[in-house]
């Protein structure tokens, strides 16, 4: 009984006198979710095997067998024919067992100078590196959509808000470019995180390194790692790079959530600044008139889920003594789900943003209400020599009067305006109009249409989508 169980059921049976209980087997197994690491697991194993052969630990014949075995396994996984077994706990043991079935002793030699501890740490880093590259593409695509829309609306006027109260007129293009700035910092953060992800743990073995004469730099080179983890205990145990990634993912979702909140608000019939195409909305099962902005609402909701994954990983790590602990197997589901959620969200926004239908007339109407050019009048008085605090007070009186009469500042006559200050002259003309207001904010980072166009040119150059370059 012992002999049969030793050979069949696990990778470490000789030490054990009974098989693991069914409940424990299911509790400790990770193959249901870590099998998505199969491709990178094989990539890592091939680099390890090649290095072992290079330093003479593995024969050339064994290396060839291992390569052939892996290509069969990749084929089987691709065809959905691979038999994943929960008895073999995780992706690593499943693949190693199949390799051994296929190529015999060469498969059993592969694990020389390696442990699953450094193996899994390597796999996650390889997987995360690829994922960051996909996210980078999606972030760029979304920025490009915003830039395109901003170009169309470089001169479209809307109210700018503070405290959700009408503050000053801005251009819609300028508003959209605010999100481009956020997303470009998000991409920058991910690139920075990628450098710390892209360090090789392999060679740390279980925790202390290995007694074999391995060549870690060679493995790092062949897997495209920028460096080699400098301490074996740290290499197998810390998941700070995954936490850092989740923090960057949370920030992306936070930005998307702010945008979503605006889209929902703008689409409310009371505001009516935009409409979203039907394909991004759903109806109500009871109220036939409803058209709900489900995509932005769900994105806002999923932000909480990604934030949760960040906290899960921070909590997972905080109590762990050096070096590897099985706790770390719990890193994968939050990490995978955070990455999947952000990627899906970005991809759907890439499709949705160009579909935003802008109601420029409604935006303009809202900007014309709420005395949005009051600051322009104050600035005008300052230019005529009045101290700003006095100008502020003077304009407040004018706003009160206009408000009582139910008209906008621009609708007060010159005589009425001069009643507040005789510094006001004919040249007040364009100053209180919406166009005059936005075009006067004509400096780097300002809302003037000319500045929006200049910013767009800068973004296009950075994103490599200068007009004409890609046929647009
Ligand atoms: N499935 C494990 C994980 O995800 C692999 C490492 C297991 N190592 C160990 N000594 N039990 O972390």
Coordinates of C-alpha atoms and ligand atoms in Angstrom, one line a residue:
X1 CA 0.0 0.0 0.0
X2 CA 2.7 2.5 1.0
X3 CA 4.8 1.7 -2.1
X4 CA 1.9 2.1 -4.5
X5 CA 0.8 5.4 -2.9
X6 CA 4.4 6.6 -3.0
X7 CA 4.7 6.2 -6.7
X8 CA 1.3 7.4 -7.8
X9 CA -0.1 10.1 -5.7
X10 CA 2.3 12.9 -4.8
X11 CA 5.7 14.3 -5.4
X12 CA 6.9 13.9 -1.8
X13 CA 5.3 10.7 -0.6
X14 CA 8.3 8.8 0.7
X15 CA 8.2 10.9 3.8
X16 CA 4.5 10.3 4.4
X17 CA 2.7 7.3 5.6
X18 CA -0.8 8.1 4.4
X19 CA -2.2 10.1 1.5
X20 CA -3.6 13.5 2.1
X21 CA -7.3 13.7 3.0
X22 CA -9.7 14.6 0.2
X23 CA -10.7 17.9 1.9
X24 CA -7.1 19.0 2.4
X25 CA -6.2 18.0 -1.1
X26 CA -8.9 20.3 -2.5
X27 CA -8.1 23.0 0.1
X28 CA -4.4 23.1 -0.8
X29 CA -4.7 22.6 -4.6
X30 CA -4.2 25.6 -6.8
X31 CA -4.3 24.0 -10.2
X32 CA -7.8 25.2 -10.9
X33 CA -6.5 28.8 -11.1
X34 CA -2.7 28.6 -11.5
X35 CA -2.9 26.6 -14.7
X36 CA -3.1 29.9 -16.6
X37 CA 0.6 30.1 -15.7
X38 CA 1.3 27.0 -17.9
X39 CA 2.8 28.9 -20.8
X40 CA 5.2 30.9 -18.7
X41 CA 5.9 27.8 -16.5
X42 CA 7.2 26.0 -19.6
X43 CA 9.1 29.0 -20.8
X44 CA 10.9 29.2 -17.4
X45 CA 11.6 25.5 -17.4
X46 CA 13.1 25.5 -20.8
X47 CA 15.4 28.4 -19.9
X48 CA 16.4 26.5 -16.7
X49 CA 17.0 23.2 -18.6
X50 CA 19.1 25.0 -21.2
X51 CA 21.2 26.5 -18.5
X52 CA 21.6 23.2 -16.7
X53 CA 22.8 21.7 -20.0
X54 CA 25.2 24.6 -20.6
X55 CA 26.9 24.2 -17.3
X56 CA 27.0 20.4 -17.7
X57 CA 24.4 19.3 -15.1
X58 CA 22.1 18.0 -17.8
X59 CA 23.2 16.0 -20.9
X60 CA 22.5 17.3 -24.3
X61 CA 20.3 14.2 -24.9
X62 CA 18.2 15.0 -21.8
X63 CA 17.8 18.6 -22.9
X64 CA 16.6 17.5 -26.3
X65 CA 14.1 15.1 -24.7
X66 CA 12.9 17.8 -22.4
X67 CA 12.3 20.2 -25.3
X68 CA 10.4 17.6 -27.2
X69 CA 8.3 16.7 -24.2
X70 CA 7.4 20.4 -23.7
X71 CA 6.4 20.9 -27.2
X72 CA 4.0 17.9 -26.9
X73 CA 2.7 19.3 -23.6
X74 CA 2.1 22.8 -25.2
X75 CA 0.3 21.1 -28.0
X76 CA -1.9 19.2 -25.5
X77 CA -2.7 22.3 -23.5
X78 CA -3.5 24.3 -26.6
X79 CA -5.8 21.5 -27.8
X80 CA -7.5 21.3 -24.4
X81 CA -6.3 17.7 -24.3
X82 CA -4.1 18.1 -21.2
X83 CA -5.3 16.2 -18.2
X84 CA -5.1 18.5 -15.3
X85 CA -5.3 16.7 -12.0
X86 CA -6.1 18.1 -8.6
X87 CA -4.1 15.2 -7.1
X88 CA -1.0 17.0 -8.4
X89 CA -1.8 20.2 -6.6
X90 CA -0.6 22.9 -8.9
X91 CA 0.5 23.8 -12.4
X92 CA 4.1 23.0 -11.8
X93 CA 3.6 19.4 -10.6
X94 CA 1.0 18.7 -13.3
X95 CA 3.4 19.7 -16.0
X96 CA 6.4 18.0 -14.5
X97 CA 4.5 14.7 -14.1
X98 CA 3.4 14.8 -17.7
X99 CA 6.9 15.6 -18.8
X100 CA 8.2 12.6 -16.9
X101 CA 5.5 10.4 -18.4
X102 CA 6.6 11.5 -21.9
X103 CA 10.4 11.5 -21.6
X104 CA 11.2 9.5 -18.5
X105 CA 14.3 10.3 -16.4
X106 CA 15.1 13.5 -18.3
X107 CA 11.8 14.9 -16.9
X108 CA 12.8 13.8 -13.4
X109 CA 16.1 15.6 -13.8
X110 CA 14.6 19.0 -14.7
X111 CA 13.9 19.9 -11.1
X112 CA 17.6 19.8 -10.3
X113 CA 18.8 23.1 -8.7
X114 CA 15.3 24.4 -8.5
X115 CA 12.3 24.4 -6.2
X116 CA 8.7 25.3 -6.8
X117 CA 9.3 28.3 -4.6
X118 CA 11.6 30.0 -7.1
X119 CA 9.8 28.5 -10.0
X120 CA 6.4 30.0 -9.0
X121 CA 8.0 33.4 -8.2
X122 CA 9.5 33.3 -11.7
X123 CA 6.3 32.3 -13.4
X124 CA 4.3 35.1 -11.8
X125 CA 6.8 37.7 -12.8
X126 CA 6.9 36.5 -16.4
X127 CA 3.1 36.5 -16.5
X128 CA 2.8 39.9 -14.9
X129 CA 5.4 41.4 -17.3
X130 CA 3.3 40.2 -20.3
X131 CA 0.2 41.5 -18.6
X132 CA 1.7 44.9 -18.0
X133 CA 2.7 45.1 -21.7
X134 CA -0.9 44.4 -22.7
X135 CA -2.2 47.0 -20.3
X136 CA 0.2 49.5 -21.7
X137 CA -1.2 49.0 -25.2
X138 CA -4.8 49.4 -23.9
X139 CA -3.8 52.6 -22.0
X140 CA -2.3 54.0 -25.1
X141 CA -5.3 53.1 -27.2
X142 CA -7.6 54.8 -24.7
X143 CA -5.5 57.9 -24.6
X144 CA -5.6 58.1 -28.4
X145 CA -9.4 57.9 -28.4
X146 CA -9.5 60.8 -25.9
X147 CA -7.1 62.8 -27.9
X148 CA -9.2 62.3 -31.1
X149 CA -12.4 63.3 -29.3
X150 CA -10.6 66.3 -27.8
X151 CA -9.5 67.4 -31.2
X152 CA -13.1 67.5 -32.4
X153 CA -14.1 69.5 -29.3
X154 CA -11.1 71.8 -28.9
X155 CA -13.4 74.8 -29.1
X156 CA -16.6 73.2 -27.6
X157 CA -17.6 75.2 -24.5
X158 CA -18.9 73.6 -21.4
X159 CA -19.2 74.7 -17.8
X160 CA -16.2 73.8 -15.6
X161 CA -17.2 72.8 -12.1
X162 CA -15.8 73.0 -8.6
X163 CA -18.0 71.6 -5.8
X164 CA -20.2 70.5 -8.7
X165 CA -21.3 74.1 -9.0
X166 CA -20.7 76.0 -12.3
X167 CA -17.3 77.7 -11.9
X168 CA -15.8 79.0 -15.1
X169 CA -16.3 78.0 -18.8
X170 CA -13.8 75.5 -20.1
X171 CA -13.5 73.7 -23.4
X172 CA -14.7 70.1 -23.6
X173 CA -11.4 69.2 -25.3
X174 CA -9.5 70.5 -22.3
X175 CA -11.7 68.4 -20.0
X176 CA -11.0 65.3 -22.0
X177 CA -7.3 65.9 -22.0
X178 CA -7.4 65.9 -18.2
X179 CA -8.1 62.2 -18.5
X180 CA -5.2 61.8 -20.9
X181 CA -2.9 63.2 -18.3
X182 CA -4.2 60.8 -15.7
X183 CA -3.9 57.8 -18.0
X184 CA -0.4 58.8 -19.1
X185 CA 0.7 58.8 -15.4
X186 CA -0.9 55.4 -15.0
X187 CA 1.1 54.1 -17.9
X188 CA 4.2 55.6 -16.5
X189 CA 3.6 54.0 -13.1
X190 CA 3.1 50.6 -14.8
X191 CA 6.4 51.0 -16.6
X192 CA 8.1 51.8 -13.4
X193 CA 6.6 48.8 -11.7
X194 CA 7.6 46.6 -14.6
X195 CA 11.3 47.3 -13.9
X196 CA 11.0 45.7 -10.4
X197 CA 8.8 42.9 -11.7
X198 CA 11.4 42.1 -14.3
X199 CA 14.0 40.6 -12.0
X200 CA 14.8 36.8 -11.9
X201 CA 14.1 34.8 -8.8
X202 CA 15.1 31.5 -10.3
X203 CA 18.3 30.1 -8.7
X204 CA 17.1 30.9 -5.2
X205 CA 15.8 27.3 -5.1
X206 CA 13.7 26.6 -1.9
X207 CA 15.2 29.5 0.0
X208 CA 19.0 29.3 0.4
X209 CA 20.2 28.9 -3.2
X210 CA 21.6 25.7 -4.5
X211 CA 24.8 23.6 -4.3
X212 CA 24.9 23.2 -8.1
X213 CA 27.1 25.6 -10.2
X214 CA 24.2 27.4 -11.9
X215 CA 24.4 30.4 -14.2
X216 CA 21.6 32.7 -13.1
X217 CA 22.6 35.5 -15.4
X218 CA 22.3 33.2 -18.4
X219 CA 18.7 32.3 -17.4
X220 CA 17.9 36.0 -16.8
X221 CA 19.1 36.8 -20.3
X222 CA 17.3 34.1 -22.0
X223 CA 14.0 35.0 -20.3
X224 CA 14.5 38.7 -20.9
X225 CA 14.8 39.7 -17.2
X226 CA 16.7 43.0 -16.6
X227 CA 18.4 41.6 -13.5
X228 CA 18.7 38.8 -11.0
X229 CA 17.2 38.9 -7.5
X230 CA 20.1 39.6 -5.1
X231 CA 19.0 37.5 -2.1
X232 CA 17.5 34.0 -2.3
X233 CA 15.3 34.4 0.8
X234 CA 13.8 37.6 -0.5
X235 CA 13.5 36.2 -4.1
X236 CA 11.2 33.3 -3.1
X237 CA 9.1 35.1 -0.5
X238 CA 8.2 38.7 -1.3
X239 CA 5.3 39.6 -3.5
X240 CA 5.8 43.4 -3.2
X241 CA 5.9 43.6 -7.0
X242 CA 2.4 42.2 -7.2
X243 CA 1.2 44.6 -4.6
X244 CA 2.7 47.4 -6.4
X245 CA 1.0 46.3 -9.6
X246 CA -2.4 46.2 -7.8
X247 CA -1.8 49.7 -6.5
X248 CA -1.2 50.9 -10.0
X249 CA -4.2 48.9 -11.2
X250 CA -6.3 50.5 -8.4
X251 CA -5.2 54.0 -9.5
X252 CA -6.2 53.2 -13.1
X253 CA -9.6 52.1 -12.0
X254 CA -10.0 55.1 -9.7
X255 CA -9.4 57.3 -12.8
X256 CA -11.8 55.3 -14.9
X257 CA -14.3 55.5 -12.0
X258 CA -14.1 59.3 -11.9
X259 CA -14.7 59.4 -15.6
X260 CA -17.6 57.0 -15.2
X261 CA -19.2 59.2 -12.6
X262 CA -19.0 62.1 -15.0
X263 CA -20.5 60.0 -17.9
X264 CA -23.4 58.9 -15.7
X265 CA -24.0 62.5 -14.6
X266 CA -23.7 63.9 -18.1
X267 CA -26.1 61.4 -19.5
X268 CA -28.7 62.1 -16.9
X269 CA -31.6 63.9 -18.8
X270 CA -31.4 66.7 -16.3
X271 CA -27.9 67.4 -17.5
X272 CA -28.0 66.0 -21.0
X273 CA -24.4 66.8 -22.0
X274 CA -23.9 63.5 -23.8
X275 CA -25.6 60.4 -24.9
X276 CA -24.0 56.9 -25.1
X277 CA -24.8 54.6 -28.0
X278 CA -27.5 52.0 -27.2
X279 CA -24.9 49.2 -27.4
X280 CA -23.3 50.4 -24.2
X281 CA -26.5 50.8 -22.3
X282 CA -29.3 48.6 -21.1
X283 CA -33.0 49.1 -20.4
X284 CA -35.2 48.4 -17.4
X285 CA -37.3 45.3 -17.0
X286 CA -40.2 47.5 -15.6
X287 CA -39.7 51.1 -16.8
X288 CA -40.0 51.1 -20.6
X289 CA -38.6 54.6 -21.0
X290 CA -35.2 53.9 -19.3
X291 CA -31.8 53.8 -20.9
X292 CA -29.2 53.2 -18.3
X293 CA -25.4 53.8 -18.6
X294 CA -24.5 50.3 -17.3
X295 CA -21.0 50.2 -18.6
X296 CA -19.7 53.3 -16.7
X297 CA -21.7 52.2 -13.6
X298 CA -20.2 48.8 -13.6
X299 CA -16.7 50.2 -14.1
X300 CA -17.3 52.4 -11.1
X301 CA -18.4 49.3 -9.2
X302 CA -15.5 47.1 -10.3
X303 CA -13.1 49.8 -8.9
X304 CA -14.1 48.6 -5.4
X305 CA -13.2 45.0 -6.4
X306 CA -9.7 46.0 -7.6
X307 CA -9.1 48.1 -4.5
X308 CA -10.1 45.0 -2.5
X309 CA -7.5 42.9 -4.2
X310 CA -4.8 45.4 -3.3
X311 CA -5.8 45.2 0.3
X312 CA -6.0 41.4 0.1
X313 CA -2.4 41.2 -1.1
X314 CA -1.1 43.7 1.5
X315 CA -2.8 41.7 4.2
X316 CA -1.5 38.4 2.7
X317 CA 2.1 39.6 3.0
X318 CA 2.2 41.5 6.2
X319 CA 2.4 38.7 8.7
X320 CA 4.8 36.4 6.8
X321 CA 8.2 35.5 8.3
X322 CA 11.0 34.8 5.8
X323 CA 11.1 32.9 3.6
X324 CA 8.4 31.2 1.5
X325 CA 5.1 30.3 3.1
X326 CA 2.1 28.6 1.6
X327 CA 0.2 31.8 2.2
X328 CA 1.7 33.0 -1.0
X329 CA -0.3 30.7 -3.1
X330 CA -3.2 33.1 -2.3
X331 CA -1.5 35.8 -4.3
X332 CA -2.7 34.5 -7.7
X333 CA -6.5 34.9 -7.7
X334 CA -6.4 38.6 -6.5
X335 CA -3.6 39.4 -8.9
X336 CA -5.3 37.7 -11.9
X337 CA -8.6 39.2 -11.2
X338 CA -7.2 42.7 -10.7
X339 CA -5.4 42.5 -14.1
X340 CA -8.4 41.0 -15.9
X341 CA -10.7 43.6 -14.5
X342 CA -8.5 46.5 -15.5
X343 CA -7.8 45.1 -19.0
X344 CA -11.5 44.4 -19.7
X345 CA -12.5 47.8 -18.4
X346 CA -9.9 49.6 -20.5
X347 CA -10.8 47.7 -23.6
X348 CA -14.5 48.4 -23.3
X349 CA -13.7 52.1 -22.8
X350 CA -11.6 52.1 -25.9
X351 CA -14.7 51.1 -27.8
X352 CA -17.1 53.4 -26.0
X353 CA -15.2 56.7 -25.9
X354 CA -15.4 57.3 -29.7
X355 CA -19.1 56.6 -29.4
X356 CA -19.8 59.4 -27.0
X357 CA -22.4 61.8 -28.6
X358 CA -21.7 65.3 -27.5
X359 CA -24.6 67.8 -27.0
X360 CA -22.6 70.9 -27.5
X361 CA -25.8 73.1 -27.3
X362 CA -26.6 71.7 -23.9
X363 CA -23.1 72.2 -22.6
X364 CA -23.1 75.8 -23.9
X365 CA -26.4 76.6 -22.3
X366 CA -25.2 75.3 -19.0
X367 CA -22.0 77.3 -19.2
X368 CA -24.0 80.4 -19.9
X369 CA -25.9 80.0 -16.6
X370 CA -24.3 80.4 -13.2
X371 CA -22.3 83.6 -13.9
X372 CA -19.4 81.5 -15.1
X373 CA -17.6 84.7 -16.4
X374 CA -17.6 86.5 -13.0
X375 CA -13.9 85.9 -12.6
X376 CA -13.2 87.4 -16.0
X377 CA -14.9 90.6 -14.9
X378 CA -12.8 90.7 -11.8
X379 CA -9.6 90.1 -13.8
X380 CA -10.7 92.9 -16.2
X381 CA -10.9 95.3 -13.2
X382 CA -7.5 94.2 -12.0
X383 CA -6.0 94.9 -15.4
X384 CA -7.5 98.4 -15.0
X385 CA -5.7 98.9 -11.7
X386 CA -8.2 97.7 -9.1
X387 CA -6.7 95.5 -6.3
X388 CA -8.0 91.9 -6.8
X389 CA -9.8 91.7 -3.4
X390 CA -11.7 94.9 -4.3
X391 CA -12.5 93.6 -7.7
X392 CA -13.8 90.4 -6.2
X393 CA -16.2 92.4 -4.0
X394 CA -17.3 94.7 -6.9
X395 CA -18.2 91.7 -9.1
X396 CA -20.1 90.0 -6.2
X397 CA -22.4 93.0 -6.1
X398 CA -22.8 92.9 -9.9
X399 CA -23.7 89.1 -9.7
X400 CA -26.2 89.8 -7.0
X401 CA -27.9 92.4 -9.1
X402 CA -27.9 90.2 -12.3
X403 CA -29.2 87.3 -10.2
X404 CA -32.1 89.4 -8.9
X405 CA -33.0 90.5 -12.4
X406 CA -32.6 86.9 -13.7
X407 CA -30.0 87.8 -16.3
X408 CA -26.4 86.9 -17.0
X409 CA -23.5 89.3 -16.4
X410 CA -23.0 89.6 -20.2
X411 CA -26.6 90.8 -20.4
X412 CA -26.1 93.8 -18.1
X413 CA -25.8 97.1 -20.1
X414 CA -22.6 99.1 -20.0
X415 CA -24.3 101.7 -18.0
X416 CA -25.5 99.2 -15.4
X417 CA -22.0 97.7 -15.2
X418 CA -20.5 101.2 -14.8
X419 CA -22.8 101.6 -11.8
X420 CA -20.4 99.1 -10.0
X421 CA -17.2 100.7 -11.2
X422 CA -16.4 103.4 -13.7
X423 CA -13.2 101.5 -14.6
X424 CA -15.5 99.5 -16.8
X425 CA -15.5 100.8 -20.4
X426 CA -16.5 99.8 -23.9
X427 CA -13.7 97.3 -24.2
X428 CA -15.5 95.1 -21.7
X429 CA -17.2 93.8 -24.9
X430 CA -15.9 90.3 -25.5
X431 CA -14.6 89.8 -22.0
X432 CA -17.8 88.5 -20.5
X433 CA -18.6 86.1 -23.4
X434 CA -17.9 82.4 -23.1
X435 CA -15.5 82.4 -26.0
X436 CA -13.7 85.5 -24.6
X437 CA -13.3 83.8 -21.3
X438 CA -11.9 80.5 -22.6
X439 CA -9.6 82.0 -25.2
X440 CA -8.1 84.4 -22.6
X441 CA -6.7 81.4 -20.7
X442 CA -4.0 81.1 -23.2
X443 CA -0.9 79.7 -21.5
X444 CA 0.6 76.2 -21.2
X445 CA -2.0 74.0 -19.4
X446 CA -4.8 76.4 -19.9
X447 CA -8.3 75.8 -21.5
X448 CA -8.0 78.1 -24.5
X449 CA -8.7 76.2 -27.8
X450 CA -5.2 77.1 -29.0
X451 CA -3.7 75.5 -26.0
X452 CA -5.9 72.4 -26.3
X453 CA -4.6 72.0 -29.9
X454 CA -1.0 72.4 -28.8
X455 CA -1.5 69.9 -26.0
X456 CA -3.1 67.5 -28.5
X457 CA 0.0 67.8 -30.7
X458 CA 2.2 67.0 -27.8
X459 CA 0.2 63.9 -26.8
X460 CA 0.1 62.7 -30.4
X461 CA 3.8 62.8 -30.6
X462 CA 4.2 61.0 -27.3
X463 CA 1.7 58.3 -28.3
X464 CA 3.2 58.0 -31.8
X465 CA -0.1 58.8 -33.4
X466 CA 0.7 62.1 -35.1
X467 CA -1.8 62.8 -37.8
X468 CA -0.8 61.2 -41.1
X469 CA 1.6 58.8 -39.5
X470 CA -1.0 56.0 -39.2
X471 CA -3.1 57.1 -42.1
X472 CA -5.5 59.2 -40.0
Ligands
LIG1 N1 1.6 26.4 -5.7 C1 2.6 27.0 -4.9 C2 2.4 28.5 -4.9 O1 1.6 28.9 -5.6 C3 3.9 26.7 -5.5 C4 5.0 26.7 -4.4 C5 4.8 25.6 -3.4 N2 5.9 25.4 -2.6 C6 5.9 24.7 -1.6 N3 6.9 24.5 -0.9 N4 4.7 24.2 -1.1 O2 3.0 29.2 -4.1

